[in-house]
Tab-separated table of C-alpha atoms in Angstrom:
chain	number	residue	atom	x	y	z
L	162	MET	CA	74.514	52.627	-47.029
L	163	SER	CA	74.288	51.730	-50.710
L	164	ASP	CA	71.372	52.727	-52.914
L	165	ALA	CA	70.420	49.060	-53.415
L	166	THR	CA	70.221	48.432	-49.674
L	167	LEU	CA	68.180	51.584	-49.144
L	168	ALA	CA	65.787	50.618	-51.944
L	169	GLY	CA	65.389	47.145	-50.440
L	170	GLU	CA	64.496	48.598	-47.047
L	171	VAL	CA	61.969	50.932	-48.648
L	172	ARG	CA	60.346	47.974	-50.412
L	173	LEU	CA	60.237	46.022	-47.148
L	174	ASP	CA	58.597	48.972	-45.385
L	175	ALA	CA	56.062	49.293	-48.190
L	176	ASP	CA	55.281	45.564	-48.051
L	177	GLU	CA	54.878	45.760	-44.283
L	178	ARG	CA	52.468	48.687	-44.610
L	179	ARG	CA	50.447	46.849	-47.242
L	180	ARG	CA	50.317	43.776	-45.036
L	181	ARG	CA	49.109	45.798	-42.056
L	182	ASN	CA	46.522	47.618	-44.161
L	183	ALA	CA	45.261	44.330	-45.539
L	184	ALA	CA	45.045	42.865	-42.027
L	185	ALA	CA	43.142	45.924	-40.767
L	186	PHE	CA	40.807	45.800	-43.776
L	187	GLU	CA	40.115	42.137	-43.098
L	188	LYS	CA	39.573	42.699	-39.380
L	189	TYR	CA	37.196	45.646	-39.556
L	190	GLY	CA	35.636	44.918	-42.947
L	191	ARG	CA	34.351	41.584	-41.661
L	192	TRP	CA	31.960	43.560	-39.453
L	193	PHE	CA	31.589	46.865	-41.296
L	194	PHE	CA	30.322	45.577	-44.637
L	195	PRO	CA	27.649	43.152	-43.340
L	196	VAL	CA	26.337	45.811	-40.921
L	197	THR	CA	26.266	48.361	-43.750
L	198	VAL	CA	24.297	46.001	-45.974
L	199	ILE	CA	21.776	45.334	-43.186
L	200	VAL	CA	21.306	49.045	-42.477
L	201	LEU	CA	20.863	49.861	-46.169
L	202	SER	CA	18.397	46.976	-46.582
L	203	ILE	CA	16.299	48.259	-43.667
L	204	LEU	CA	16.317	51.778	-45.116
L	205	VAL	CA	15.241	50.506	-48.543
L	206	TRP	CA	12.522	48.402	-46.906
L	207	ASP	CA	11.228	51.396	-44.930
L	208	ARG	CA	11.227	53.739	-47.917
L	209	PHE	CA	9.605	51.148	-50.185
L	210	VAL	CA	6.711	50.722	-47.737
L	211	ALA	CA	6.326	54.478	-47.194
L	212	TRP	CA	6.535	55.554	-50.840
L	213	ASN	CA	4.083	52.903	-52.023
L	214	ALA	CA	1.720	53.316	-49.038
L	215	ILE	CA	1.604	49.565	-48.508
L	216	PRO	CA	-0.872	48.534	-45.759
L	217	HIS	CA	0.665	46.975	-42.648
L	218	TYR	CA	-1.377	43.789	-43.107
L	219	ILE	CA	0.466	43.200	-46.392
L	220	LEU	CA	3.991	44.448	-45.666
L	221	PRO	CA	4.713	46.280	-42.405
L	222	GLY	CA	7.595	48.696	-42.140
L	223	PRO	CA	10.662	47.911	-40.045
L	224	GLY	CA	9.587	50.439	-37.407
L	225	LEU	CA	6.249	48.682	-36.893
L	226	VAL	CA	7.977	45.297	-36.737
L	227	ALA	CA	10.361	46.588	-34.063
L	228	GLU	CA	7.453	48.058	-32.121
L	229	THR	CA	5.585	44.745	-32.327
L	230	LEU	CA	8.673	42.906	-31.148
L	231	VAL	CA	8.651	45.053	-28.013
L	232	THR	CA	4.905	45.107	-27.345
L	233	ASP	CA	4.433	41.358	-28.000
L	234	TRP	CA	7.584	40.314	-26.150
L	235	SER	CA	5.562	38.696	-23.358
L	236	ILE	CA	4.005	36.405	-25.984
L	237	LEU	CA	7.037	35.824	-28.191
L	238	PHE	CA	9.651	35.242	-25.485
L	239	PRO	CA	8.046	32.085	-23.991
L	240	SER	CA	7.624	30.725	-27.513
L	241	LEU	CA	11.273	31.512	-28.237
L	242	MET	CA	12.291	29.543	-25.143
L	243	VAL	CA	10.227	26.559	-26.304
L	244	THR	CA	11.822	26.580	-29.757
L	245	LEU	CA	15.297	27.074	-28.294
L	246	GLN	CA	14.785	24.217	-25.840
L	247	ILE	CA	13.776	21.826	-28.614
L	248	THR	CA	16.684	22.991	-30.780
L	249	LEU	CA	19.382	22.549	-28.137
L	250	LEU	CA	18.056	19.189	-26.931
L	251	ALA	CA	17.897	17.916	-30.504
L	252	LEU	CA	21.442	19.159	-31.131
L	253	CYS	CA	22.715	17.335	-28.046
L	254	MET	CA	20.950	14.163	-29.187
L	255	ALA	CA	22.433	14.584	-32.661
L	256	VAL	CA	25.931	14.891	-31.211
L	257	LEU	CA	25.552	11.842	-28.987
L	258	GLY	CA	23.891	9.732	-31.655
L	259	GLY	CA	26.042	10.894	-34.551
L	260	VAL	CA	29.385	10.510	-32.779
L	261	GLY	CA	28.379	7.209	-31.211
L	262	LEU	CA	27.278	5.713	-34.516
L	263	ALA	CA	30.353	7.085	-36.285
L	264	VAL	CA	32.654	5.390	-33.771
L	265	LEU	CA	30.672	2.170	-34.128
L	266	PHE	CA	30.879	2.363	-37.917
L	267	THR	CA	34.655	2.814	-37.886
L	268	GLN	CA	35.106	-0.108	-35.505
L	269	SER	CA	33.001	-2.516	-37.561
L	270	ARG	CA	32.842	-2.447	-41.324
L	271	LEU	CA	29.910	-4.880	-41.209
L	272	VAL	CA	27.863	-2.525	-39.036
L	273	GLU	CA	28.637	0.411	-41.310
L	274	MET	CA	27.583	-1.454	-44.452
L	275	SER	CA	24.404	-2.632	-42.741
L	276	PHE	CA	23.119	0.617	-41.225
L	277	TYR	CA	24.715	3.587	-43.029
L	278	PRO	CA	22.323	3.352	-46.030
L	279	TYR	CA	19.367	3.741	-43.662
L	280	ALA	CA	20.916	6.885	-42.213
L	281	VAL	CA	21.159	8.252	-45.757
L	282	ILE	CA	17.503	7.352	-46.399
L	283	LEU	CA	16.396	9.228	-43.282
L	284	GLN	CA	18.466	12.231	-44.353
L	285	VAL	CA	17.119	12.506	-47.893
L	286	THR	CA	13.481	11.927	-46.897
L	287	PRO	CA	11.780	15.311	-46.257
L	288	ILE	CA	10.990	15.781	-42.591
L	289	VAL	CA	7.619	17.292	-43.558
L	290	SER	CA	6.532	13.882	-44.826
L	291	ILE	CA	7.786	12.024	-41.744
L	292	ALA	CA	6.594	14.408	-39.033
L	293	PRO	CA	2.842	13.593	-39.295
L	294	LEU	CA	3.580	9.903	-38.803
L	295	ILE	CA	5.793	10.644	-35.803
L	296	PHE	CA	3.015	12.611	-34.108
L	297	ILE	CA	0.536	9.813	-34.798
L	298	TYR	CA	2.620	7.142	-33.081
L	299	VAL	CA	4.286	9.266	-30.381
L	300	GLU	CA	1.931	10.494	-27.674
L	301	SER	CA	4.250	13.082	-26.114
L	302	LYS	CA	4.446	16.304	-28.117
L	303	LEU	CA	7.905	17.082	-26.730
L	304	VAL	CA	9.285	13.693	-27.766
L	305	GLY	CA	7.791	14.078	-31.230
L	306	LEU	CA	9.345	17.510	-31.681
L	307	LEU	CA	12.717	16.195	-30.509
L	308	LEU	CA	12.590	13.250	-32.916
L	309	CYS	CA	11.784	15.494	-35.870
L	310	ALA	CA	14.582	17.940	-35.077
L	311	TRP	CA	17.024	15.102	-34.344
L	312	LEU	CA	16.323	13.367	-37.660
L	313	VAL	CA	17.293	16.550	-39.503
L	314	ALA	CA	20.371	17.359	-37.428
L	315	PHE	CA	22.145	14.093	-36.731
L	316	PHE	CA	23.270	13.107	-40.247
L	317	PRO	CA	25.842	15.922	-40.735
L	318	VAL	CA	27.445	14.946	-37.432
L	319	LEU	CA	27.400	11.271	-38.381
L	320	SER	CA	28.779	11.685	-41.895
L	321	ASN	CA	31.450	14.268	-41.020
L	322	THR	CA	32.651	12.377	-37.951
L	323	THR	CA	32.773	9.100	-39.883
L	324	LEU	CA	34.813	10.799	-42.604
L	325	GLY	CA	37.162	12.289	-40.017
L	326	LEU	CA	37.690	8.985	-38.192
L	327	ASN	CA	38.539	7.327	-41.504
L	328	SER	CA	40.871	10.163	-42.570
L	329	SER	CA	43.650	9.646	-40.037
L	330	ASP	CA	47.151	9.420	-41.520
L	331	HIS	CA	47.920	5.927	-42.846
L	332	ASN	CA	51.562	6.192	-41.818
L	333	LEU	CA	50.514	6.896	-38.253
L	334	ARG	CA	48.105	3.977	-38.406
L	335	ASP	CA	50.958	1.719	-39.432
L	336	LEU	CA	53.078	3.117	-36.594
L	337	PHE	CA	50.347	2.386	-34.069
L	338	ARG	CA	50.043	-1.133	-35.485
L	339	ILE	CA	53.790	-1.710	-35.250
L	340	TYR	CA	53.819	-0.724	-31.586
L	341	GLY	CA	50.868	-2.983	-30.858
L	342	ALA	CA	48.340	-0.292	-29.961
L	343	THR	CA	44.870	-1.493	-29.045
L	344	ARG	CA	41.728	-0.338	-30.830
L	345	TRP	CA	40.921	1.967	-27.938
L	346	GLN	CA	44.394	3.528	-27.988
L	347	LYS	CA	44.250	4.060	-31.738
L	348	LEU	CA	40.766	5.591	-31.428
L	349	ARG	CA	41.686	7.867	-28.528
L	350	TYR	CA	45.120	9.086	-29.583
L	351	LEU	CA	44.866	9.016	-33.384
L	352	GLN	CA	41.380	8.854	-34.860
L	353	LEU	CA	39.491	11.180	-32.508
L	354	PRO	CA	42.015	14.060	-32.774
L	355	SER	CA	42.057	13.632	-36.551
L	356	ALA	CA	38.252	13.678	-36.684
L	357	LEU	CA	37.820	16.766	-34.474
L	358	PRO	CA	37.878	19.377	-37.319
L	359	TYR	CA	35.435	17.269	-39.348
L	360	PHE	CA	33.151	16.844	-36.337
L	361	LEU	CA	33.148	20.582	-35.615
L	362	GLY	CA	32.283	21.327	-39.238
L	363	GLY	CA	29.349	18.939	-39.039
L	364	LEU	CA	28.340	20.443	-35.700
L	365	ARG	CA	28.026	23.928	-37.189
L	366	ILE	CA	25.766	22.534	-39.908
L	367	ALA	CA	23.729	20.510	-37.418
L	368	GLY	CA	23.150	23.586	-35.248
L	369	GLY	CA	21.192	25.322	-37.999
L	370	LEU	CA	19.442	22.144	-39.088
L	371	SER	CA	18.252	21.393	-35.565
L	372	LEU	CA	16.551	24.810	-35.513
L	373	ILE	CA	14.996	24.137	-38.919
L	374	GLY	CA	13.787	20.719	-37.749
L	375	ALA	CA	12.285	22.209	-34.589
L	376	VAL	CA	10.424	24.892	-36.548
L	377	VAL	CA	9.094	22.420	-39.124
L	378	ALA	CA	7.995	20.047	-36.373
L	379	GLU	CA	6.164	22.877	-34.602
L	380	TYR	CA	4.349	23.709	-37.829
L	381	VAL	CA	3.127	20.121	-38.074
L	382	ALA	CA	2.355	19.676	-34.377
L	383	GLY	CA	0.484	22.958	-33.975
L	384	SER	CA	-1.490	23.370	-30.702
L	385	GLY	CA	-1.742	26.610	-28.761
L	386	GLY	CA	-1.030	27.861	-25.295
L	387	MET	CA	2.187	28.755	-23.548
L	388	GLY	CA	3.816	25.532	-24.718
L	389	SER	CA	3.831	26.655	-28.348
L	390	GLY	CA	6.963	27.666	-30.196
L	391	LEU	CA	7.652	30.492	-32.601
L	392	ALA	CA	6.430	28.495	-35.589
L	393	PHE	CA	2.946	28.272	-34.095
L	394	ARG	CA	3.033	32.011	-33.358
L	395	ILE	CA	3.734	32.624	-37.047
L	396	LEU	CA	0.792	30.420	-38.043
L	397	GLU	CA	-1.470	32.066	-35.480
L	398	ALA	CA	-0.469	35.538	-36.661
L	399	SER	CA	-1.093	34.588	-40.303
L	400	TYR	CA	-4.642	33.431	-39.483
L	401	ARG	CA	-5.298	36.780	-37.778
L	402	LEU	CA	-3.511	38.823	-40.467
L	403	ASN	CA	-1.130	40.075	-37.770
L	404	ILE	CA	1.733	40.388	-40.238
L	405	PRO	CA	3.982	42.505	-37.954
L	406	ARG	CA	3.977	39.704	-35.384
L	407	MET	CA	4.843	37.227	-38.142
L	408	PHE	CA	7.861	39.316	-39.076
L	409	ALA	CA	8.863	39.707	-35.422
L	410	ALA	CA	8.745	35.942	-34.834
L	411	LEU	CA	10.666	35.338	-38.059
L	412	ILE	CA	13.365	37.793	-36.978
L	413	LEU	CA	13.681	35.982	-33.645
L	414	ILE	CA	14.120	32.660	-35.460
L	415	ALA	CA	16.784	34.129	-37.736
L	416	LEU	CA	18.648	35.739	-34.833
L	417	THR	CA	18.511	32.473	-32.904
L	418	GLY	CA	20.111	30.654	-35.834
L	419	VAL	CA	22.834	33.299	-36.112
L	420	VAL	CA	23.608	33.097	-32.389
L	421	ILE	CA	23.773	29.289	-32.492
L	422	TYR	CA	26.123	29.359	-35.473
L	423	ALA	CA	28.301	32.033	-33.833
L	424	CYS	CA	28.570	30.052	-30.586
L	425	LEU	CA	29.485	26.847	-32.405
L	426	SER	CA	32.033	28.731	-34.528
L	427	LEU	CA	33.581	30.129	-31.350
L	428	ILE	CA	33.810	26.636	-29.862
L	429	SER	CA	35.437	25.408	-33.067
L	430	HIS	CA	37.960	28.263	-32.988
L	431	LEU	CA	38.851	27.657	-29.339
L	432	LEU	CA	39.462	23.965	-29.977
L	433	LEU	CA	41.416	24.355	-33.221
L	434	HIS	CA	43.196	27.711	-33.236
L	435	LYS	CA	46.408	26.439	-31.629
L	436	TRP	CA	47.087	23.506	-33.928
L	437	HIS	CA	44.841	23.115	-36.961
L	438	GLU	CA	45.824	24.739	-40.242
L	439	SER	CA	42.398	26.164	-41.063
L	440	ALA	CA	42.226	28.121	-37.800
L	441	ILE	CA	45.880	29.180	-37.922
L	442	ARG	CA	45.422	30.681	-41.376
L	443	ARG	CA	42.472	32.757	-40.131
L	444	GLU	CA	44.678	34.316	-37.483
L	445	SER	CA	47.603	35.140	-39.761
């Protein structure tokens, strides 16, 4: 074996080792570094409270917050279920309404020009300013909460799906036209598959926004009892200076948002990882 061949094999082995090391770093670092940052942040939080002797009604330590999360679980868990119910129902409504309107917009340019500006107006208008009016004219608290959360969540689905339906390959459109495909055939076999990555991107955004809309709506709606969500528990705890419970409810809201985003990301990966370039690159 010549020296040049041997040197080439050594370089290939070195490149393969670097590639494997980089893949391992990417695989484990994706979890190791965020967890490390969280642990360090909790330690800094705990030491900051202890060293400065900050009262618990101003800034509780992480240990007290965790203890409150356990002791007040019977109060916080029903409220979590209320907030989660509103969030998921609003997300389902956003998907149905956003996808339905997007399909309608792509089938009729006149309808899109007539109604799309109003969708933009609803999106850019703060939900805090609309929510009081909704609760004045809507008698049912549940319906009012759903409307508020839906108004926040549906526009990303609508805009992304509309963009995806309009982004199908023009050459394929011409091919469908040449073969005399109907509107339904073009929508089913060309536009919907092309719009799927766009729709899933909008869905991940809408998942977080539906939670935000539900929390904001609960702040405006108020009312007590077992039918109250986590937002009301935060308000109630602030009135009573029960700051540990405020932090516990806030942590539950944040964890709920993370879980929703993770579930929607998993759905997106399962639907795209075999054929779409963005998902394929993540696996390589």
